[in-house]
Amino acid sequence: MAISATPPASDFIRDIIAHDHASGKNSGLVVCRFPPEPNGYLHLGHAKSICLNFGVAAENNGCCHLRFDDTNPSKEETEYVDAIMADVRWLGFDWGEHLYYASNYFQLMHDYAVTLIKMGKAYVCSLSADEIRSYRGTLTEPGRESPFRNRTVAENLDLFARMRAGEFAEGSHVLRAKIDMSSGNVNLRDPVIYRILKASHHRTGEAWCIYPMYDYAHCISDSIEQITHSLCTLEFEDHRPLYDWFLDQLRIFHPRQIEFARLNLSYTVLSKRKLIKLVTRGHVAGWDDPRLPTLAGIRRRGYPPAAIRAFCGRIGMAKSNSVVDMALLEHIIREDLNEQAPRALAVLRPLKVVITNYPADQVEEVTVPNHPNRPELGTRQVTFSREIFIEQDDFMEVPTKKFFRLVPGGEVRLRSAYFITCNEVIKNGEGEIKELRCTYDPASRGGASPDGRKVKGTLHWVSAAHALPAEVRLYDRLFTVASPDSEAGAEFTDHLNPASLETLANCRVEPSLAAASPESSFQFERLGYFCVDRHDAKPDRLVFNRTVTLRDSWTKIDK
RNA sequence: UGGGGCGUCGUCAAGCGGUAAGACACAGGCCUUUGACGCCUGCAUUCGGAGGUUCGAAUCCUCCCGCCCCAGCCA
């Protein structure tokens, strides 16, 4: 339980809710909701909202509903609702029996609309979409009233009934709230609350041909579910007067809407629109591509859900637009994995080493700790033999000054095994290093020399004859610039990192990894954290995804 | 020129009239059978700016400046 036990943050929303809870408002109940529209996959921005809503509810002994905001059948699909539920569960939250759909309330919403019409607060407008737009005015000029604004209640009732009955074509009529065409807040200039859409709905099928708009549907859904605190992002602040207006007119349970800043993360994009573009244009390999900030993507990448929760707790909650540094996310991922992940030896770019004084027919087992800081996780036996592989990067024929790995004539330790000294460099015709000839010190078994001799470097290794082949996918940041969104005059895809994925097909890993289950994480010593790909790994085919590298002060040294 | 928000360290972010938390990043150092982890140290005399109120202001008032959102029959 490494970092998952991050104490719940205090923030302006929690302050408000704690105050309401303590003062007995809503009988002391706290009910929140996470209301995704099933038209795309969830991403880290949603994770912030999920952690907030479910977290705050739990902290106040309340509950949090999962409600699909499915009021636009032309964009929504069952595939998305299934994916969303799987992602929320994976993140570690449980909505219990509180699974809802805005579409469940279509009849009630319809009836409330009729009520509004009877109150003279809503009317059927027969202007075209373009006309409505021009009547709306601009940000600085008031709008003009629709010529249909003063239809009689009877006429409105008749027209609305016929809209519902399917008598009219899409776009021919809408139902509008009658509020104030001169309001400085454009949302209040007689907003459309129902439109005709002859589309099949993923839940209600052909039952309806008129569908409610967000502003109308959301507040009513919240009210029906007795949501006490309706938390949403900043861009809905302008809609709050409308949210309040409907509930006040209808005199029904009135939740409080509170807005917070959405999450932005450097070196990636967190907008549904952009993510869809990356997927459909083939810049990535689907919604769960490990380079994507989608929950499905980071899951496949190996980010632990507990770390994501810790991240959401640590970034804070405020109303100022901000961009969280990707380095913070990576730090928290490492923090969790450092504690949780068992260590393993894996060589990504193998360089053969022959230990000339090691008997050709000898094989032995060396004992390697599974976790340096957690002895209770035990040890394992790893096979050592005359021919091994080390990392190509761990040898330099002509070393730079601060390089303390293997060099000609130099001695290093093979982790948990022996000290070896390089005696000879074998090259091919092109001058490429093909093999190293070394000698080992039999007295240094386990990695320490009885004479107290010190070596500066310790290398990871695998036995050539015993190691298993594996494919390793090295993932890096998706974009090369911190803010791909806001680079002036450029499309965000212009900044895609061409090196965001490097696939290594010829890696060698220690044999114990054959038993690793899908999605399990390991630290490949000195390299980083890797997880077994949940889709492509098979019993006879090892595939690992690099979650994140280890912090590496060596690459920062001026070589 | 309309309406709604926001401006505290490079990045997030506490602070709610009593004299600038914490985290990440960064820079040094220690430790080390992962150049990892861990540990230590440093890192805002100042809170967008200018006035004002006060014994005392990041916190209250005034004006100014900057940034974000809004004119879908999307959410």
JSON list of C-alpha atoms (C1' of nucleotides) in Angstrom, two decimals, chain A residues 37 69 71-72 127-129 133 136 139 171 184 195 213-214 236 238-239 315 320 323 338 343 372 402 404-405 413 415-416 446-447 523 526 551 553-554 556, chain B residues 1-8 10-16 22-27 31-38 67-75:
[
{"chain": "A", "resi": 37, "resn": "GLU", "atom": "CA", "xyz": [-21.88, 11.04, -22.54]},
{"chain": "A", "resi": 69, "resn": "ASP", "atom": "CA", "xyz": [-25.94, 11.46, -20.39]},
{"chain": "A", "resi": 71, "resn": "THR", "atom": "CA", "xyz": [-29.65, 12.67, -24.93]},
{"chain": "A", "resi": 72, "resn": "ASN", "atom": "CA", "xyz": [-28.15, 12.77, -28.40]},
{"chain": "A", "resi": 127, "resn": "LEU", "atom": "CA", "xyz": [-37.67, 29.30, -37.17]},
{"chain": "A", "resi": 128, "resn": "SER", "atom": "CA", "xyz": [-34.90, 27.44, -39.00]},
{"chain": "A", "resi": 129, "resn": "ALA", "atom": "CA", "xyz": [-31.61, 26.81, -37.26]},
{"chain": "A", "resi": 133, "resn": "ARG", "atom": "CA", "xyz": [-28.96, 31.89, -34.76]},
{"chain": "A", "resi": 136, "resn": "ARG", "atom": "CA", "xyz": [-30.01, 35.25, -31.02]},
{"chain": "A", "resi": 139, "resn": "LEU", "atom": "CA", "xyz": [-22.10, 38.66, -27.60]},
{"chain": "A", "resi": 171, "resn": "GLY", "atom": "CA", "xyz": [-35.31, 21.00, -38.01]},
{"chain": "A", "resi": 184, "resn": "GLY", "atom": "CA", "xyz": [-26.07, 39.34, -21.46]},
{"chain": "A", "resi": 195, "resn": "ARG", "atom": "CA", "xyz": [-35.27, 19.17, -31.03]},
{"chain": "A", "resi": 213, "resn": "MET", "atom": "CA", "xyz": [-31.02, 19.29, -24.90]},
{"chain": "A", "resi": 214, "resn": "TYR", "atom": "CA", "xyz": [-28.26, 19.12, -22.28]},
{"chain": "A", "resi": 236, "resn": "PHE", "atom": "CA", "xyz": [-20.65, 25.21, -17.61]},
{"chain": "A", "resi": 238, "resn": "ASP", "atom": "CA", "xyz": [-22.41, 30.24, -17.80]},
{"chain": "A", "resi": 239, "resn": "HIS", "atom": "CA", "xyz": [-25.05, 27.55, -17.87]},
{"chain": "A", "resi": 315, "resn": "ILE", "atom": "CA", "xyz": [-3.02, 17.88, -8.45]},
{"chain": "A", "resi": 320, "resn": "SER", "atom": "CA", "xyz": [-7.83, 28.49, -12.43]},
{"chain": "A", "resi": 323, "resn": "VAL", "atom": "CA", "xyz": [-1.45, 22.62, -17.05]},
{"chain": "A", "resi": 338, "resn": "ASN", "atom": "CA", "xyz": [8.90, 1.23, -7.18]},
{"chain": "A", "resi": 343, "resn": "ARG", "atom": "CA", "xyz": [12.39, -6.77, -10.06]},
{"chain": "A", "resi": 372, "resn": "PRO", "atom": "CA", "xyz": [15.69, -4.52, -2.68]},
{"chain": "A", "resi": 402, "resn": "LYS", "atom": "CA", "xyz": [32.27, 9.51, -16.08]},
{"chain": "A", "resi": 404, "resn": "PHE", "atom": "CA", "xyz": [31.73, 3.50, -14.96]},
{"chain": "A", "resi": 405, "resn": "ARG", "atom": "CA", "xyz": [30.26, 0.48, -16.66]},
{"chain": "A", "resi": 413, "resn": "ARG", "atom": "CA", "xyz": [29.73, -6.59, -11.17]},
{"chain": "A", "resi": 415, "resn": "ARG", "atom": "CA", "xyz": [24.07, -8.17, -10.48]},
{"chain": "A", "resi": 416, "resn": "SER", "atom": "CA", "xyz": [23.92, -10.88, -7.82]},
{"chain": "A", "resi": 446, "resn": "GLY", "atom": "CA", "xyz": [26.91, -13.28, -5.22]},
{"chain": "A", "resi": 447, "resn": "GLY", "atom": "CA", "xyz": [28.45, -10.02, -6.28]},
{"chain": "A", "resi": 523, "resn": "GLN", "atom": "CA", "xyz": [10.89, -3.35, -12.86]},
{"chain": "A", "resi": 526, "resn": "ARG", "atom": "CA", "xyz": [18.26, -0.36, -14.40]},
{"chain": "A", "resi": 551, "resn": "ARG", "atom": "CA", "xyz": [14.81, 8.24, -13.28]},
{"chain": "A", "resi": 553, "resn": "SER", "atom": "CA", "xyz": [20.78, 10.93, -13.81]},
{"chain": "A", "resi": 554, "resn": "TRP", "atom": "CA", "xyz": [23.32, 9.31, -16.14]},
{"chain": "A", "resi": 556, "resn": "LYS", "atom": "CA", "xyz": [21.81, 14.11, -17.78]},
{"chain": "B", "resi": 1, "resn": "U", "atom": "C1'", "xyz": [-18.04, 47.85, -26.45]},
{"chain": "B", "resi": 2, "resn": "G", "atom": "C1'", "xyz": [-22.00, 42.20, -23.53]},
{"chain": "B", "resi": 3, "resn": "G", "atom": "C1'", "xyz": [-21.99, 38.12, -19.78]},
{"chain": "B", "resi": 4, "resn": "G", "atom": "C1'", "xyz": [-19.19, 34.66, -16.66]},
{"chain": "B", "resi": 5, "resn": "G", "atom": "C1'", "xyz": [-14.54, 33.18, -14.44]},
{"chain": "B", "resi": 6, "resn": "C", "atom": "C1'", "xyz": [-9.29, 33.31, -13.10]},
{"chain": "B", "resi": 7, "resn": "G", "atom": "C1'", "xyz": [-4.40, 35.67, -11.81]},
{"chain": "B", "resi": 8, "resn": "U", "atom": "C1'", "xyz": [0.56, 33.09, -5.08]},
{"chain": "B", "resi": 10, "resn": "G", "atom": "C1'", "xyz": [9.59, 26.97, -13.81]},
{"chain": "B", "resi": 11, "resn": "U", "atom": "C1'", "xyz": [4.65, 23.64, -13.01]},
{"chain": "B", "resi": 12, "resn": "C", "atom": "C1'", "xyz": [0.46, 22.39, -9.77]},
{"chain": "B", "resi": 13, "resn": "A", "atom": "C1'", "xyz": [-1.23, 24.41, -5.10]},
{"chain": "B", "resi": 14, "resn": "A", "atom": "C1'", "xyz": [-2.18, 25.85, 0.44]},
{"chain": "B", "resi": 15, "resn": "G", "atom": "C1'", "xyz": [-3.43, 30.43, 2.55]},
{"chain": "B", "resi": 16, "resn": "C", "atom": "C1'", "xyz": [-9.94, 33.02, 4.43]},
{"chain": "B", "resi": 22, "resn": "G", "atom": "C1'", "xyz": [3.44, 21.06, 0.53]},
{"chain": "B", "resi": 23, "resn": "A", "atom": "C1'", "xyz": [4.43, 18.44, -4.08]},
{"chain": "B", "resi": 24, "resn": "C", "atom": "C1'", "xyz": [6.82, 18.09, -8.94]},
{"chain": "B", "resi": 25, "resn": "A", "atom": "C1'", "xyz": [10.92, 20.19, -11.50]},
{"chain": "B", "resi": 26, "resn": "C", "atom": "C1'", "xyz": [15.77, 22.07, -10.79]},
{"chain": "B", "resi": 27, "resn": "A", "atom": "C1'", "xyz": [20.85, 22.47, -8.17]},
{"chain": "B", "resi": 31, "resn": "C", "atom": "C1'", "xyz": [24.16, 6.34, 0.70]},
{"chain": "B", "resi": 32, "resn": "U", "atom": "C1'", "xyz": [24.12, 2.38, -2.80]},
{"chain": "B", "resi": 33, "resn": "U", "atom": "C1'", "xyz": [25.26, -5.21, -5.43]},
{"chain": "B", "resi": 34, "resn": "U", "atom": "C1'", "xyz": [19.68, -0.95, -9.85]},
{"chain": "B", "resi": 35, "resn": "G", "atom": "C1'", "xyz": [24.11, 5.93, -12.18]},
{"chain": "B", "resi": 36, "resn": "A", "atom": "C1'", "xyz": [17.18, 3.26, -9.15]},
{"chain": "B", "resi": 37, "resn": "C", "atom": "C1'", "xyz": [15.19, 3.80, -4.22]},
{"chain": "B", "resi": 38, "resn": "G", "atom": "C1'", "xyz": [16.25, 6.48, 0.31]},
{"chain": "B", "resi": 67, "resn": "C", "atom": "C1'", "xyz": [-5.47, 35.16, -19.45]},
{"chain": "B", "resi": 68, "resn": "C", "atom": "C1'", "xyz": [-9.72, 31.66, -20.14]},
{"chain": "B", "resi": 69, "resn": "C", "atom": "C1'", "xyz": [-14.98, 30.49, -21.44]},
{"chain": "B", "resi": 70, "resn": "C", "atom": "C1'", "xyz": [-19.82, 31.81, -24.01]},
{"chain": "B", "resi": 71, "resn": "A", "atom": "C1'", "xyz": [-23.30, 33.54, -30.00]},
{"chain": "B", "resi": 72, "resn": "G", "atom": "C1'", "xyz": [-24.66, 24.00, -31.43]},
{"chain": "B", "resi": 73, "resn": "C", "atom": "C1'", "xyz": [-31.52, 22.24, -33.08]},
{"chain": "B", "resi": 74, "resn": "C", "atom": "C1'", "xyz": [-23.30, 19.15, -29.00]},
{"chain": "B", "resi": 75, "resn": "A", "atom": "C1'", "xyz": [-22.34, 17.82, -24.02]}
]
